[in-house]
mmCIF file of C-alpha atoms and ligand atoms in Angstrom:
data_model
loop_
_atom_site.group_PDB
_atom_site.id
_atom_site.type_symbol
_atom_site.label_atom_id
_atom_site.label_comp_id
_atom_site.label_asym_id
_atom_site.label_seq_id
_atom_site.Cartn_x
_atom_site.Cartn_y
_atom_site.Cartn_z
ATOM 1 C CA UNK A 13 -29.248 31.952 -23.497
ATOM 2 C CA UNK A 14 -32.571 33.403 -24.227
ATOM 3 C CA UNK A 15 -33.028 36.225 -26.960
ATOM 4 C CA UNK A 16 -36.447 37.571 -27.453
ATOM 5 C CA UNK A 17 -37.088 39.547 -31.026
ATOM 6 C CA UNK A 18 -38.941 42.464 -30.833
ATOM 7 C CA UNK A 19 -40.281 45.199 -33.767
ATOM 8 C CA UNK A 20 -40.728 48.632 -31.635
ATOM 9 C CA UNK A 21 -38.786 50.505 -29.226
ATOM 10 C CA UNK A 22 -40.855 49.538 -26.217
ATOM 11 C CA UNK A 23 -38.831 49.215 -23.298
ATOM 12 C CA UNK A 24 -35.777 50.262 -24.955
ATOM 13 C CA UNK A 25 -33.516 53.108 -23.903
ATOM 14 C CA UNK A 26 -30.084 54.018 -25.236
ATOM 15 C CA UNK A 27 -27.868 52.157 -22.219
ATOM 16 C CA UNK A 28 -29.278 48.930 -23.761
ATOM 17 C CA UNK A 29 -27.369 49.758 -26.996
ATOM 18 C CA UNK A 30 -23.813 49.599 -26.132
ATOM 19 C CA UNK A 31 -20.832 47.879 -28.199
ATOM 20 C CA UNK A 32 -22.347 48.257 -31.878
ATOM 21 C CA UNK A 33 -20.382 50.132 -35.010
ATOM 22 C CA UNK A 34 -17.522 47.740 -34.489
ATOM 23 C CA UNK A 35 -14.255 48.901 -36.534
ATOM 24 C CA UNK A 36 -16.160 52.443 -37.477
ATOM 25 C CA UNK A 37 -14.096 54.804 -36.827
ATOM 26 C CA UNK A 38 -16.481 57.614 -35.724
ATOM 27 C CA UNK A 39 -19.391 55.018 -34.361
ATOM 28 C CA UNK A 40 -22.811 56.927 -33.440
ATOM 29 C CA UNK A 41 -23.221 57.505 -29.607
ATOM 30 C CA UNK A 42 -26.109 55.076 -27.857
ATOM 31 C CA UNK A 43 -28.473 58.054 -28.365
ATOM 32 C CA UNK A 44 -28.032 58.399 -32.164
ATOM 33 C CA UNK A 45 -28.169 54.661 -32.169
ATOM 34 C CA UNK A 46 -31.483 55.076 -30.439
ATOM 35 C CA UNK A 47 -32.404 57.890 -32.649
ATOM 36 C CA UNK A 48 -31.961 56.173 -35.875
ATOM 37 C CA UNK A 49 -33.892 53.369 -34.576
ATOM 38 C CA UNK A 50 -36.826 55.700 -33.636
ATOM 39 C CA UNK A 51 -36.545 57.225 -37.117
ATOM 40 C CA UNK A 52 -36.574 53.529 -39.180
ATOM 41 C CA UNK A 53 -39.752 52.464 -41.075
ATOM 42 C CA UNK A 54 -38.857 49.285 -39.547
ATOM 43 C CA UNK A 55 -37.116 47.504 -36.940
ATOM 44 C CA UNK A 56 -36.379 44.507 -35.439
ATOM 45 C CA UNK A 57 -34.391 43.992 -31.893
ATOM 46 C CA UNK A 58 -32.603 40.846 -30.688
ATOM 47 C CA UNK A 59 -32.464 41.120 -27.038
ATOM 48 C CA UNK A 60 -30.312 39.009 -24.412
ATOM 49 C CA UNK A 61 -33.344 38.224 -21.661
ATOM 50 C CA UNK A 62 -30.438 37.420 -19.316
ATOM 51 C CA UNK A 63 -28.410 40.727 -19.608
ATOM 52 C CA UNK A 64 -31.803 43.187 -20.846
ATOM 53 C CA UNK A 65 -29.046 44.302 -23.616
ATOM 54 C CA UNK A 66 -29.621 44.899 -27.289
ATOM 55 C CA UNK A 67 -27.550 42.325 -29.060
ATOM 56 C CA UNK A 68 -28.346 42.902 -32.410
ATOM 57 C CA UNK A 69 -30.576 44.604 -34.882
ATOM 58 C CA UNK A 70 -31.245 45.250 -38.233
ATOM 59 C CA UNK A 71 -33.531 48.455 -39.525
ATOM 60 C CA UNK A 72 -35.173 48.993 -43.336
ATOM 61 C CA UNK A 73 -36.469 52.391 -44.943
ATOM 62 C CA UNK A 74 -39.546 51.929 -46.951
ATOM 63 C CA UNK A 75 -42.247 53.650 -48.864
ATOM 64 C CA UNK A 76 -44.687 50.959 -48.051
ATOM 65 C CA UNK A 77 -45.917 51.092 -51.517
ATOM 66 C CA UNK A 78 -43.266 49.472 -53.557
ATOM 67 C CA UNK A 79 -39.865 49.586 -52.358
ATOM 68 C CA UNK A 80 -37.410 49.173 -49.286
ATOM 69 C CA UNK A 81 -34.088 49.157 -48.463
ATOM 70 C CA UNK A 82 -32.275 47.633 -45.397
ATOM 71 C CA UNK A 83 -29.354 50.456 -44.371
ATOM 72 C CA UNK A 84 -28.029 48.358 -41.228
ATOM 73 C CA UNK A 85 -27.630 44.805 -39.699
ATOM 74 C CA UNK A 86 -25.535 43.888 -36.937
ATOM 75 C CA UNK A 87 -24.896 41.357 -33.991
ATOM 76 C CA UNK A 88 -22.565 42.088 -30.924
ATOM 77 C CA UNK A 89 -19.198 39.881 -31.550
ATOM 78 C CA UNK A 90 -19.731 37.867 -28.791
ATOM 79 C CA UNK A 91 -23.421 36.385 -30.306
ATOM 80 C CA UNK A 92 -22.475 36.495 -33.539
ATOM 81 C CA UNK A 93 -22.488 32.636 -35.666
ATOM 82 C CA UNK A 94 -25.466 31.722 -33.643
ATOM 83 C CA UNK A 95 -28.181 32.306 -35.574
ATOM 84 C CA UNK A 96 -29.328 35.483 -34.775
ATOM 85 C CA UNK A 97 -28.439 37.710 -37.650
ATOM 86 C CA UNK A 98 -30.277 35.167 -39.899
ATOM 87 C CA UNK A 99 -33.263 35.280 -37.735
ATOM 88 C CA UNK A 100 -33.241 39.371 -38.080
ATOM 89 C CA UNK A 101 -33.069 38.982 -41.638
ATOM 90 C CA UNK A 102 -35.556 36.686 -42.025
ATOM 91 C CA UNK A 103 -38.061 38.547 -39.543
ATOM 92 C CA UNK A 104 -37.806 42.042 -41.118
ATOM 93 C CA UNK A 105 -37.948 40.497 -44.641
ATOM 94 C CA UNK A 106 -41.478 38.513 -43.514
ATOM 95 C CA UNK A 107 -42.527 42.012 -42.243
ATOM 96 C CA UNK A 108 -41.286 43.408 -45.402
ATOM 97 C CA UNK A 109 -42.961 41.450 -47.997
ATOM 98 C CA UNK A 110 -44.448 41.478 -50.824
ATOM 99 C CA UNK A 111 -42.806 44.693 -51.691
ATOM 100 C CA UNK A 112 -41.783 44.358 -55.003
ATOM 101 C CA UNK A 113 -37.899 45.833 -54.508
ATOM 102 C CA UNK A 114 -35.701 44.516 -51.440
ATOM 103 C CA UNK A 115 -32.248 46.470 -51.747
ATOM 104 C CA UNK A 116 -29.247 46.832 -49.373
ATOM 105 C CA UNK A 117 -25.496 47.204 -50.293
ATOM 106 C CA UNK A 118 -22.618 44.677 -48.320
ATOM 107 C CA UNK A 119 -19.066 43.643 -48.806
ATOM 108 C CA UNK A 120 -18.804 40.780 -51.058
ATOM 109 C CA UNK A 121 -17.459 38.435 -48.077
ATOM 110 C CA UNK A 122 -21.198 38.794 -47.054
ATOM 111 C CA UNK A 123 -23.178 37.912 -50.192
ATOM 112 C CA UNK A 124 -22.873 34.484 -49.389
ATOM 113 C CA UNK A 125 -24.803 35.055 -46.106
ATOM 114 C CA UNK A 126 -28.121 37.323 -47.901
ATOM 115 C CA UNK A 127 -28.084 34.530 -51.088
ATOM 116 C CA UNK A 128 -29.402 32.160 -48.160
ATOM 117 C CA UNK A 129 -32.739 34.781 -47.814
ATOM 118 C CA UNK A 130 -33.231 34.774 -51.688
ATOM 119 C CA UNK A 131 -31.106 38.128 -52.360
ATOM 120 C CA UNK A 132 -29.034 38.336 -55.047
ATOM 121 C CA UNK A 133 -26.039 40.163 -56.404
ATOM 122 C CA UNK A 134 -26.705 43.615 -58.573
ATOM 123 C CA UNK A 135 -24.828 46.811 -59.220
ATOM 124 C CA UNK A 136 -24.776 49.130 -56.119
ATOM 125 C CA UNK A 137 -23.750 52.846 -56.418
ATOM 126 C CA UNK A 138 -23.295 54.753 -52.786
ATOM 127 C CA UNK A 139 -21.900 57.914 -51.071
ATOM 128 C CA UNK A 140 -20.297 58.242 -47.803
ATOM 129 C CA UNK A 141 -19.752 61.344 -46.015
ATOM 130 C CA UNK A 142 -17.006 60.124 -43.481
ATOM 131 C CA UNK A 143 -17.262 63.323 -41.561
ATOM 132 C CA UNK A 144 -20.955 62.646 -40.972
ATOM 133 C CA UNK A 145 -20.355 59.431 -40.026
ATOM 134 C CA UNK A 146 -21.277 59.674 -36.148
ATOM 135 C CA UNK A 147 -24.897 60.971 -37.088
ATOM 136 C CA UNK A 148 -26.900 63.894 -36.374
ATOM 137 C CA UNK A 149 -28.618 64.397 -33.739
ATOM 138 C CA UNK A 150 -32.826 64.842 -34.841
HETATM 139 C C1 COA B 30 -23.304 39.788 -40.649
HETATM 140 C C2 COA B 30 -23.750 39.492 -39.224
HETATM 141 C C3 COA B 30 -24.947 40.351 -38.864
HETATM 142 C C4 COA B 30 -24.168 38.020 -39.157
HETATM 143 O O1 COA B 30 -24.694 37.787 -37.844
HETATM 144 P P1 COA B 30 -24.597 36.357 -37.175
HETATM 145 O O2 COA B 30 -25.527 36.363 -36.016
HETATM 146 O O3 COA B 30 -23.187 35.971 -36.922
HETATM 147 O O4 COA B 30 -25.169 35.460 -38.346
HETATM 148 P P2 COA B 30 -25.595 33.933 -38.259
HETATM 149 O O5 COA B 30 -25.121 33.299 -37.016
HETATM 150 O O6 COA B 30 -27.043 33.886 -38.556
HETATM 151 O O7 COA B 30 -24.743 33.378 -39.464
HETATM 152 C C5 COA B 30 -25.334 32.700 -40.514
HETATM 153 C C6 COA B 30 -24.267 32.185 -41.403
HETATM 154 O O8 COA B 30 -23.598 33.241 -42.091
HETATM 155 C C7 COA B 30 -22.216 33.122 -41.866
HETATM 156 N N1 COA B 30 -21.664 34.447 -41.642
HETATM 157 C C8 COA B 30 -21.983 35.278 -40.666
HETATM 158 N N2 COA B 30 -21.249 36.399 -40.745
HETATM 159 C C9 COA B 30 -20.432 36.236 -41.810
HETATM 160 C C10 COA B 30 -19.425 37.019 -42.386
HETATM 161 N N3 COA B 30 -19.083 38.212 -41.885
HETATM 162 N N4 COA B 30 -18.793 36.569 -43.453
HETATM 163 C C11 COA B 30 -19.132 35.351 -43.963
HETATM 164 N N5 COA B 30 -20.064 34.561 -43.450
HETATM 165 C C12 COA B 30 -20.709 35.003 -42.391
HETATM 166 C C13 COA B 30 -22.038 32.318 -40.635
HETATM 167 O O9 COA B 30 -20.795 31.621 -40.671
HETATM 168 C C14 COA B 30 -23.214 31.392 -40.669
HETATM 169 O O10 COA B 30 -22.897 30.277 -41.438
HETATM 170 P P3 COA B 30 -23.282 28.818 -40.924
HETATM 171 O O11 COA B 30 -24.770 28.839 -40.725
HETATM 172 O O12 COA B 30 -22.835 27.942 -42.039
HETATM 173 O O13 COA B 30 -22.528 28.654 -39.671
HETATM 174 C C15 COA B 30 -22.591 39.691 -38.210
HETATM 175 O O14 COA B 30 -21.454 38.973 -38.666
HETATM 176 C C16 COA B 30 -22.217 41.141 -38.003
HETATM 177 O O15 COA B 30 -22.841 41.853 -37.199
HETATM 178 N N6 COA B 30 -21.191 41.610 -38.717
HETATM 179 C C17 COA B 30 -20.720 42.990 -38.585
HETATM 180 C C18 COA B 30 -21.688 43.986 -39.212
HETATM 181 C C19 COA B 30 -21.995 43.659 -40.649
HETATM 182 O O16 COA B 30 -21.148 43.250 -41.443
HETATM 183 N N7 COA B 30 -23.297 43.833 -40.998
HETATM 184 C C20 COA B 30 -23.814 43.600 -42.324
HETATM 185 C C21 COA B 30 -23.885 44.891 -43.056
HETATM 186 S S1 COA B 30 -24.461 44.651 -44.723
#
């Protein structure tokens, strides 16, 4: 399998981002997948060379001055445990750095996995709108 990273949209359109949002119960369509890619600070693609297909990605909002925050991270079930979310992880953080503040919020089954990139455990407070949760279209 070959997997090629990449930090734009280039070559990208939304029938190359099929199968993400697993278990949400309202997932965004392709398109406002694609649209909340196009509206990240930052972004970085894993893409399946074989199949041309998205298979995972990870996106951060930043100020640029001092702070970021990384809203989403995922990898298609059937690459996950091979790597590849670590390697998004530790390519947006490179592209991220030195920013003084790193935040994002996760279940506590997956601190274990961000401790390994030098994150550590603090006090989140969130909001979720549930019906909202498909997106808007921009
Ligand atoms: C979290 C996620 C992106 C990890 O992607 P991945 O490609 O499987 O990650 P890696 O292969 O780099 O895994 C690295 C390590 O973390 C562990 N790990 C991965 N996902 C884990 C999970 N959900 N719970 C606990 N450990 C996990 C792996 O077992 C692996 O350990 P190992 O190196 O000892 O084998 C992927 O499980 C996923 O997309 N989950 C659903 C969406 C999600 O939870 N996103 C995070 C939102 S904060």
């Amino acid at each position: 399998m070959s997997i090629r990273y990449q930090t734009s949209l280039d070559g990208i359109d939304a029938s190359m981002l099929s199968g993400f949002f697993v278990g949400w119960p309202h997932p965004p369509s392709s398109e406002t997948h694609y649209d909340l890619l196009a509206g990240s600070d930052v972004i970085v693609l894993a893409i399946d060379e074989e199949t041309d297909r998205v298979i995972g990605f990870v996106t951060a909002i930043t100020d640029g001055v001092l702070c970021a925050y990384l809203p989403l991270l995922e990898v298609l079930p059937d690459y996950q445990k091979r790597g590849i979310g670590s390697e998004l992880v530790r390519r947006i953080l490179k592209m991220l750095r030195p920013l003084y503040m790193i935040d994002l919020v996760c279940d506590d089954r997956l601190v274990g996995f961000y401790e390994r990139f030098g994150l550590w455990s603090a006090t989140a407070m969130c909001q979720r709108d549930f019906d909202s949760q498909a997106g808007r279209s921009r």
